[in-house]
Amino acid sequence: MEKLRRGMALHIHEAWILLFVIPALVTPAAINHEDYPADEGDQTSSNDNLIFDDYRGKGCVDDSGFVYKLGERFFPGHSNCPCVCTEDGPVCDQPECPKIHPKCTKVEHNGCCPECKEVKNFCEYHGKNYKILEEFKPSPCEWCRCEPSNEVHCVVADCAVPECVNPVYEPEQCCPVCKNGPNCFAGTTIIPAGIEVKVDDCNICHCHNGDWWKPAQCSKRECQGKQAL
């Protein structure tokens, strides 16, 4: 009987030890909160505790979250047009911006409206730039000028008919020139114009006045053993 009482006392003592040791081994980190979701009522009450500032009638808030006082001037977002904060919200300028010049080469966007800072004041022709009213010759037969409209107007030379049958083209000259003066053909012989030329023992020739492309006019002379042209 005495032995039974001692055994029961030992088991009761061990039970008390377990009651104190086991809670100490369980740490808060060991508890996975995902396994114990909060009640919907607790979540709702937690969200109700969030407070958002209400600036209606007191100020204005831009896209970045900056707050402006009533009457304060600011630029919302990426706009270059200013706004004024009012009790009804921001009132922004929306002007009718002038059209940009079609020949504008430099545009700035620092203000509410884009502004042209540089207008094209030259002409571009075949990869080269020319000043307004500048005259130039891109080729020996062309005469060009840079107009105020930034456009190039050119005139191509109209060469006259040369007064010879053997014209030559000189460097940097558009039209052919007669280096030896006016002439014409007498058969296969070239004779100068303005004079009579004895081309053989039987014929004397001269060129037509003004019609250098026509064959020479020849007159026959008496000759022996010779055939006239």
XYZ file of C-alpha atoms in Angstrom:
229
model
C 0.000 0.000 0.000
C 2.818 2.333 0.906
C 4.546 1.478 -2.344
C 1.372 2.358 -4.353
C 1.116 5.800 -2.722
C 4.772 6.511 -3.575
C 4.217 5.546 -7.241
C 1.195 7.820 -7.613
C 3.070 10.737 -6.044
C 5.915 10.249 -8.528
C 3.537 10.315 -11.523
C 1.859 13.497 -10.241
C 5.260 15.196 -9.816
C 6.293 14.306 -13.409
C 2.992 15.675 -14.756
C 3.603 19.032 -13.079
C 7.070 19.218 -14.619
C 5.654 18.658 -18.127
C 3.075 21.417 -17.619
C 5.851 23.947 -16.964
C 8.403 22.745 -19.546
C 6.232 22.303 -22.691
C 4.891 25.892 -22.844
C 8.436 27.208 -22.536
C 9.490 25.177 -25.593
C 6.737 26.647 -27.795
C 7.965 30.062 -29.089
C 5.887 32.628 -31.002
C 8.000 31.985 -34.113
C 6.917 28.364 -34.074
C 3.319 29.340 -34.606
C 2.403 29.772 -38.258
C -0.140 32.548 -38.424
C -1.246 31.419 -41.861
C -2.661 28.326 -40.197
C -4.784 30.514 -37.978
C -6.430 33.191 -40.153
C -8.086 36.046 -38.381
C -11.816 36.305 -38.429
C -13.419 38.564 -41.039
C -14.666 40.759 -38.235
C -11.128 41.310 -36.983
C -9.870 42.167 -40.497
C -12.683 44.646 -41.042
C -12.047 46.397 -37.804
C -8.318 46.599 -38.671
C -9.040 48.290 -42.060
C -11.447 50.691 -40.427
C -8.586 52.051 -38.357
C -6.772 53.395 -41.524
C -7.230 57.166 -41.870
C -6.889 59.015 -45.196
C -6.534 62.793 -45.275
C -9.370 64.596 -47.022
C -8.218 67.810 -48.721
C -11.507 68.666 -50.401
C -12.129 72.377 -49.985
C -8.776 72.754 -48.223
C -6.170 72.138 -50.917
C -5.203 70.207 -54.048
C -3.143 67.074 -54.612
C -1.168 66.443 -57.800
C -0.273 63.119 -59.422
C 2.823 62.777 -57.250
C 0.927 63.256 -54.002
C 2.113 66.794 -53.308
C -0.424 68.977 -51.529
C -0.996 72.632 -52.484
C -2.844 75.306 -50.545
C -5.861 77.194 -51.862
C -4.713 79.895 -54.258
C -1.325 78.277 -54.792
C -0.038 77.958 -58.352
C 1.495 74.639 -59.445
C 2.238 72.444 -62.434
C 0.497 69.059 -62.302
C 2.272 65.977 -63.584
C 4.349 66.548 -66.703
C 2.295 69.493 -67.927
C 3.950 72.848 -68.583
C 0.655 74.685 -68.208
C 0.122 76.062 -64.680
C -2.875 75.379 -62.440
C -4.347 77.300 -59.500
C -5.719 75.420 -56.500
C -9.337 76.401 -55.727
C -12.051 75.058 -53.438
C -13.518 73.275 -56.472
C -10.186 71.716 -57.361
C -7.349 72.774 -59.650
C -8.168 75.218 -62.448
C -5.576 74.920 -65.217
C -4.651 77.194 -68.111
C -5.524 75.769 -71.504
C -4.489 78.442 -74.011
C -4.693 78.124 -77.790
C -1.056 77.734 -78.693
C 0.120 79.322 -81.957
C 1.171 77.005 -84.721
C 4.845 76.244 -85.047
C 6.460 77.626 -88.191
C 6.852 74.766 -90.691
C 10.512 75.683 -91.167
C 11.271 75.850 -87.477
C 14.446 73.903 -86.677
C 14.534 74.374 -82.878
C 11.479 74.089 -80.600
C 11.491 74.589 -76.827
C 8.819 73.227 -74.492
C 9.712 75.187 -71.368
C 6.467 77.164 -71.314
C 2.829 76.252 -71.518
C 2.997 76.394 -75.316
C 5.875 75.149 -77.477
C 7.998 78.011 -78.751
C 10.050 78.201 -81.935
C 13.563 79.416 -81.177
C 15.162 79.066 -84.577
C 13.726 79.250 -88.088
C 15.494 77.793 -91.068
C 17.103 80.719 -92.896
C 19.001 78.844 -95.562
C 18.438 76.621 -98.573
C 19.684 73.106 -98.953
C 20.554 71.923 -102.436
C 22.388 68.707 -103.310
C 23.776 68.382 -99.782
C 25.020 71.990 -99.532
C 23.567 74.971 -97.641
C 23.148 78.414 -99.164
C 22.162 81.737 -97.585
C 18.935 83.510 -98.477
C 19.292 85.325 -101.860
C 22.652 83.674 -102.453
C 23.336 82.882 -106.113
C 25.350 79.872 -107.168
C 26.060 77.609 -110.134
C 25.889 73.899 -109.331
C 26.960 73.159 -112.905
C 28.227 75.222 -115.844
C 24.739 75.275 -117.389
C 22.739 76.034 -114.206
C 22.201 79.336 -112.453
C 20.435 79.067 -109.094
C 19.356 81.309 -106.239
C 18.223 80.624 -102.670
C 14.822 82.269 -102.339
C 13.343 83.740 -99.094
C 10.944 80.789 -99.083
C 13.979 78.524 -98.424
C 13.523 77.010 -101.872
C 16.107 76.930 -104.651
C 15.072 78.138 -108.084
C 17.340 77.308 -111.002
C 17.544 78.318 -114.649
C 19.207 76.081 -117.197
C 21.119 77.880 -119.909
C 19.727 77.654 -123.435
C 22.712 77.500 -125.726
C 22.551 79.124 -129.146
C 23.382 77.161 -132.250
C 27.151 77.423 -132.762
C 28.369 79.268 -135.853
C 30.749 76.536 -136.777
C 30.771 72.867 -137.636
C 33.494 71.965 -135.127
C 32.546 73.535 -131.788
C 34.402 72.508 -128.631
C 33.434 72.400 -124.975
C 35.752 74.292 -122.668
C 36.036 73.396 -118.947
C 33.621 75.330 -116.700
C 31.696 76.597 -119.727
C 28.157 75.502 -120.467
C 27.823 76.199 -124.177
C 30.199 75.066 -126.907
C 32.453 77.666 -128.521
C 33.937 78.079 -131.976
C 37.636 78.475 -131.215
C 38.510 79.141 -134.864
C 35.511 81.311 -135.635
C 32.542 80.644 -137.949
C 33.029 78.070 -140.666
C 31.268 75.464 -142.786
C 31.881 72.330 -144.835
C 32.936 72.415 -148.445
C 32.706 68.729 -149.235
C 34.869 67.233 -146.489
C 36.946 70.375 -146.080
C 36.192 72.963 -143.397
C 36.528 76.514 -144.705
C 36.250 79.762 -142.739
C 33.207 81.940 -143.249
C 33.220 85.388 -144.831
C 35.751 84.733 -147.556
C 36.026 82.731 -150.791
C 38.268 79.743 -150.555
C 39.798 77.851 -153.453
C 39.324 74.298 -152.382
C 40.973 72.818 -155.523
C 42.045 73.787 -159.031
C 38.465 73.799 -160.268
C 36.258 75.163 -157.440
C 36.019 78.249 -155.254
C 33.634 78.036 -152.266
C 32.188 80.305 -149.599
C 29.894 79.757 -146.600
C 26.272 80.918 -146.500
C 25.747 84.023 -144.413
C 24.085 83.057 -141.128
C 23.462 79.461 -142.110
C 26.697 77.861 -140.996
C 25.273 74.365 -140.904
C 24.564 74.400 -144.627
C 27.213 73.115 -147.049
C 29.342 75.757 -148.720
C 28.266 77.309 -151.986
C 30.874 76.635 -154.659
C 31.444 77.952 -158.195
C 33.162 75.969 -160.920
C 36.274 77.238 -162.656
C 37.681 75.901 -165.889
C 40.353 73.365 -165.256
C 42.103 70.631 -167.149
C 41.996 67.039 -166.059
C 40.163 67.997 -162.863
C 36.627 67.172 -161.790
C 34.548 69.844 -160.098
C 32.925 69.282 -156.785
